[in-house]
Amino acid sequence: MNWNLPNILTVLRLVAAPGLAVMFLYFTRPYADWFALILFLSAAITDWFDGYLARAWSQETKIGAMLDPIADKAMVVIALMILVGYSAEHWTPWLVLPATVILFREVFVSGLREYLGDVAGTLKVTKLAKWKTTAQMVAIAVLFSQGIFEHYFVMATFGMDATTIDQVLTGQVEDLNHMRWQLEGMFWSGRIGLWLLWIAATLTLITGYDYLRKAMPHLKES
């Protein structure tokens, strides 16, 4: 393997993927959410940099081209598993369907690429597929932040009765623990994250169909 900087960044991103799960195994929340969010954002940024540097420095390699989508898929799949597994009960149904669509598409396309072998390399990644990946990563990052807001709100209200919480949120009592903006952050990051995830799932279906359509002539030949 050619250990140039773009390939090193790709390998680091691949290694970081299981690190997301490790954060929730060894740290309590909201620290696990913070570490996972930082790790995920760092990986998402390097996803752009490794491709840009590889093209700018003419360091594109076959191993890099192979590992890059694997790292992307690993990050997204593991992050979605964490979000579904740790989501509140009323959130879970809204997360499961788009997560299922995304996971199914990634497994299906990976199997299709393996079946096509060398031919798969001729099926170029479209701009829409890149937007799909961007939408997935932004949605996941926003949903990780929702978990952070949620746990700070829970800690701020710990030991309070429902009447006191209501008085603080309605402005009858001074909001010393910043509960109102924590609740707002939890609400809006959750809603925006879910909408982005559904948009990402829609783009995932479209790009999956597009990939299958382009692969059909090669499947017929085989």
PDB file of C-alpha atoms in Angstrom, residues 13-108:
ATOM      1  CA  ARG A  13     -11.319   7.415   8.949  1.00  0.00           C
ATOM      2  CA  LEU A  14     -11.845   3.676   8.580  1.00  0.00           C
ATOM      3  CA  VAL A  15     -10.324   3.046  12.018  1.00  0.00           C
ATOM      4  CA  ALA A  16     -12.429   5.855  13.504  1.00  0.00           C
ATOM      5  CA  ALA A  17     -15.683   4.153  12.470  1.00  0.00           C
ATOM      6  CA  PRO A  18     -15.713   1.503  15.241  1.00  0.00           C
ATOM      7  CA  GLY A  19     -14.388   4.216  17.545  1.00  0.00           C
ATOM      8  CA  LEU A  20     -17.893   5.710  17.530  1.00  0.00           C
ATOM      9  CA  ALA A  21     -19.253   2.598  19.232  1.00  0.00           C
ATOM     10  CA  VAL A  22     -16.305   2.502  21.636  1.00  0.00           C
ATOM     11  CA  MET A  23     -17.230   6.001  22.858  1.00  0.00           C
ATOM     12  CA  PHE A  24     -20.601   4.705  24.064  1.00  0.00           C
ATOM     13  CA  LEU A  25     -19.064   1.590  25.619  1.00  0.00           C
ATOM     14  CA  TYR A  26     -16.484   3.373  27.754  1.00  0.00           C
ATOM     15  CA  PHE A  27     -17.973   6.813  28.446  1.00  0.00           C
ATOM     16  CA  THR A  28     -21.207   7.951  30.031  1.00  0.00           C
ATOM     17  CA  ARG A  29     -23.554  10.349  28.295  1.00  0.00           C
ATOM     18  CA  PRO A  30     -23.377  13.210  27.390  1.00  0.00           C
ATOM     19  CA  TYR A  31     -19.575  12.744  27.183  1.00  0.00           C
ATOM     20  CA  ALA A  32     -20.016   9.806  24.816  1.00  0.00           C
ATOM     21  CA  ASP A  33     -22.213  11.990  22.590  1.00  0.00           C
ATOM     22  CA  TRP A  34     -19.611  14.777  22.591  1.00  0.00           C
ATOM     23  CA  PHE A  35     -16.727  12.441  21.747  1.00  0.00           C
ATOM     24  CA  ALA A  36     -18.756  10.661  19.059  1.00  0.00           C
ATOM     25  CA  LEU A  37     -19.810  13.980  17.515  1.00  0.00           C
ATOM     26  CA  ILE A  38     -16.225  15.288  17.436  1.00  0.00           C
ATOM     27  CA  LEU A  39     -14.936  11.996  16.019  1.00  0.00           C
ATOM     28  CA  PHE A  40     -17.682  11.878  13.399  1.00  0.00           C
ATOM     29  CA  LEU A  41     -17.156  15.498  12.315  1.00  0.00           C
ATOM     30  CA  SER A  42     -13.392  14.947  12.090  1.00  0.00           C
ATOM     31  CA  ALA A  43     -13.956  11.896   9.903  1.00  0.00           C
ATOM     32  CA  ALA A  44     -16.439  13.778   7.710  1.00  0.00           C
ATOM     33  CA  ILE A  45     -13.936  16.611   7.180  1.00  0.00           C
ATOM     34  CA  THR A  46     -11.122  14.196   6.287  1.00  0.00           C
ATOM     35  CA  ASP A  47     -13.514  12.529   3.822  1.00  0.00           C
ATOM     36  CA  TRP A  48     -13.452  15.733   1.796  1.00  0.00           C
ATOM     37  CA  PHE A  49      -9.748  16.393   2.302  1.00  0.00           C
ATOM     38  CA  ASP A  50      -8.411  12.969   1.306  1.00  0.00           C
ATOM     39  CA  GLY A  51     -10.212  13.032  -2.044  1.00  0.00           C
ATOM     40  CA  TYR A  52      -9.249  16.648  -2.709  1.00  0.00           C
ATOM     41  CA  LEU A  53      -5.581  16.065  -1.846  1.00  0.00           C
ATOM     42  CA  ALA A  54      -5.428  12.852  -3.871  1.00  0.00           C
ATOM     43  CA  ARG A  55      -6.643  14.708  -6.963  1.00  0.00           C
ATOM     44  CA  ALA A  56      -4.604  17.870  -6.333  1.00  0.00           C
ATOM     45  CA  TRP A  57      -1.369  15.976  -5.720  1.00  0.00           C
ATOM     46  CA  SER A  58      -2.024  13.270  -8.343  1.00  0.00           C
ATOM     47  CA  GLN A  59      -1.898  10.624  -5.617  1.00  0.00           C
ATOM     48  CA  GLU A  60      -5.049   8.705  -6.516  1.00  0.00           C
ATOM     49  CA  THR A  61      -4.530   4.974  -5.969  1.00  0.00           C
ATOM     50  CA  LYS A  62      -6.637   1.843  -6.405  1.00  0.00           C
ATOM     51  CA  ILE A  63      -6.389   1.008  -2.706  1.00  0.00           C
ATOM     52  CA  GLY A  64      -7.531   4.525  -1.804  1.00  0.00           C
ATOM     53  CA  ALA A  65     -10.436   4.317  -4.244  1.00  0.00           C
ATOM     54  CA  MET A  66     -11.445   1.000  -2.662  1.00  0.00           C
ATOM     55  CA  LEU A  67     -11.079   2.050   0.996  1.00  0.00           C
ATOM     56  CA  ASP A  68     -12.742   5.466   0.670  1.00  0.00           C
ATOM     57  CA  PRO A  69     -16.340   4.242   0.144  1.00  0.00           C
ATOM     58  CA  ILE A  70     -15.807   1.477   2.723  1.00  0.00           C
ATOM     59  CA  ALA A  71     -14.797   4.082   5.316  1.00  0.00           C
ATOM     60  CA  ASP A  72     -17.818   6.228   4.418  1.00  0.00           C
ATOM     61  CA  LYS A  73     -20.214   3.302   4.727  1.00  0.00           C
ATOM     62  CA  ALA A  74     -18.658   2.092   7.986  1.00  0.00           C
ATOM     63  CA  MET A  75     -19.008   5.545   9.562  1.00  0.00           C
ATOM     64  CA  VAL A  76     -22.621   5.944   8.458  1.00  0.00           C
ATOM     65  CA  VAL A  77     -23.733   2.398   9.338  1.00  0.00           C
ATOM     66  CA  ILE A  78     -22.182   2.387  12.826  1.00  0.00           C
ATOM     67  CA  ALA A  79     -23.443   5.908  13.566  1.00  0.00           C
ATOM     68  CA  LEU A  80     -26.989   4.945  12.532  1.00  0.00           C
ATOM     69  CA  MET A  81     -26.855   1.840  14.736  1.00  0.00           C
ATOM     70  CA  ILE A  82     -25.861   4.017  17.698  1.00  0.00           C
ATOM     71  CA  LEU A  83     -28.560   6.612  17.014  1.00  0.00           C
ATOM     72  CA  VAL A  84     -31.302   3.994  16.710  1.00  0.00           C
ATOM     73  CA  GLY A  85     -30.058   2.028  19.713  1.00  0.00           C
ATOM     74  CA  TYR A  86     -29.744   5.031  22.021  1.00  0.00           C
ATOM     75  CA  SER A  87     -32.710   7.065  20.808  1.00  0.00           C
ATOM     76  CA  ALA A  88     -35.679   7.794  23.035  1.00  0.00           C
ATOM     77  CA  GLU A  89     -38.667   5.501  22.530  1.00  0.00           C
ATOM     78  CA  HIS A  90     -40.796   8.159  20.819  1.00  0.00           C
ATOM     79  CA  TRP A  91     -37.954   8.903  18.357  1.00  0.00           C
ATOM     80  CA  THR A  92     -37.150   5.320  17.363  1.00  0.00           C
ATOM     81  CA  PRO A  93     -39.912   4.706  14.743  1.00  0.00           C
ATOM     82  CA  TRP A  94     -38.954   7.878  12.887  1.00  0.00           C
ATOM     83  CA  LEU A  95     -35.308   6.812  12.808  1.00  0.00           C
ATOM     84  CA  VAL A  96     -35.752   3.145  11.942  1.00  0.00           C
ATOM     85  CA  LEU A  97     -37.306   3.542   8.480  1.00  0.00           C
ATOM     86  CA  PRO A  98     -34.756   5.962   6.938  1.00  0.00           C
ATOM     87  CA  ALA A  99     -31.929   4.071   8.655  1.00  0.00           C
ATOM     88  CA  THR A 100     -33.236   0.802   7.172  1.00  0.00           C
ATOM     89  CA  VAL A 101     -33.425   2.331   3.694  1.00  0.00           C
ATOM     90  CA  ILE A 102     -29.857   3.614   3.955  1.00  0.00           C
ATOM     91  CA  LEU A 103     -28.469   0.339   5.328  1.00  0.00           C
ATOM     92  CA  PHE A 104     -30.300  -1.759   2.716  1.00  0.00           C
ATOM     93  CA  ARG A 105     -29.022   0.396  -0.133  1.00  0.00           C
ATOM     94  CA  GLU A 106     -25.423   0.282   1.094  1.00  0.00           C
ATOM     95  CA  VAL A 107     -25.493  -3.514   1.486  1.00  0.00           C
ATOM     96  CA  PHE A 108     -27.227  -3.967  -1.877  1.00  0.00           C
TER      97      PHE A 108
END
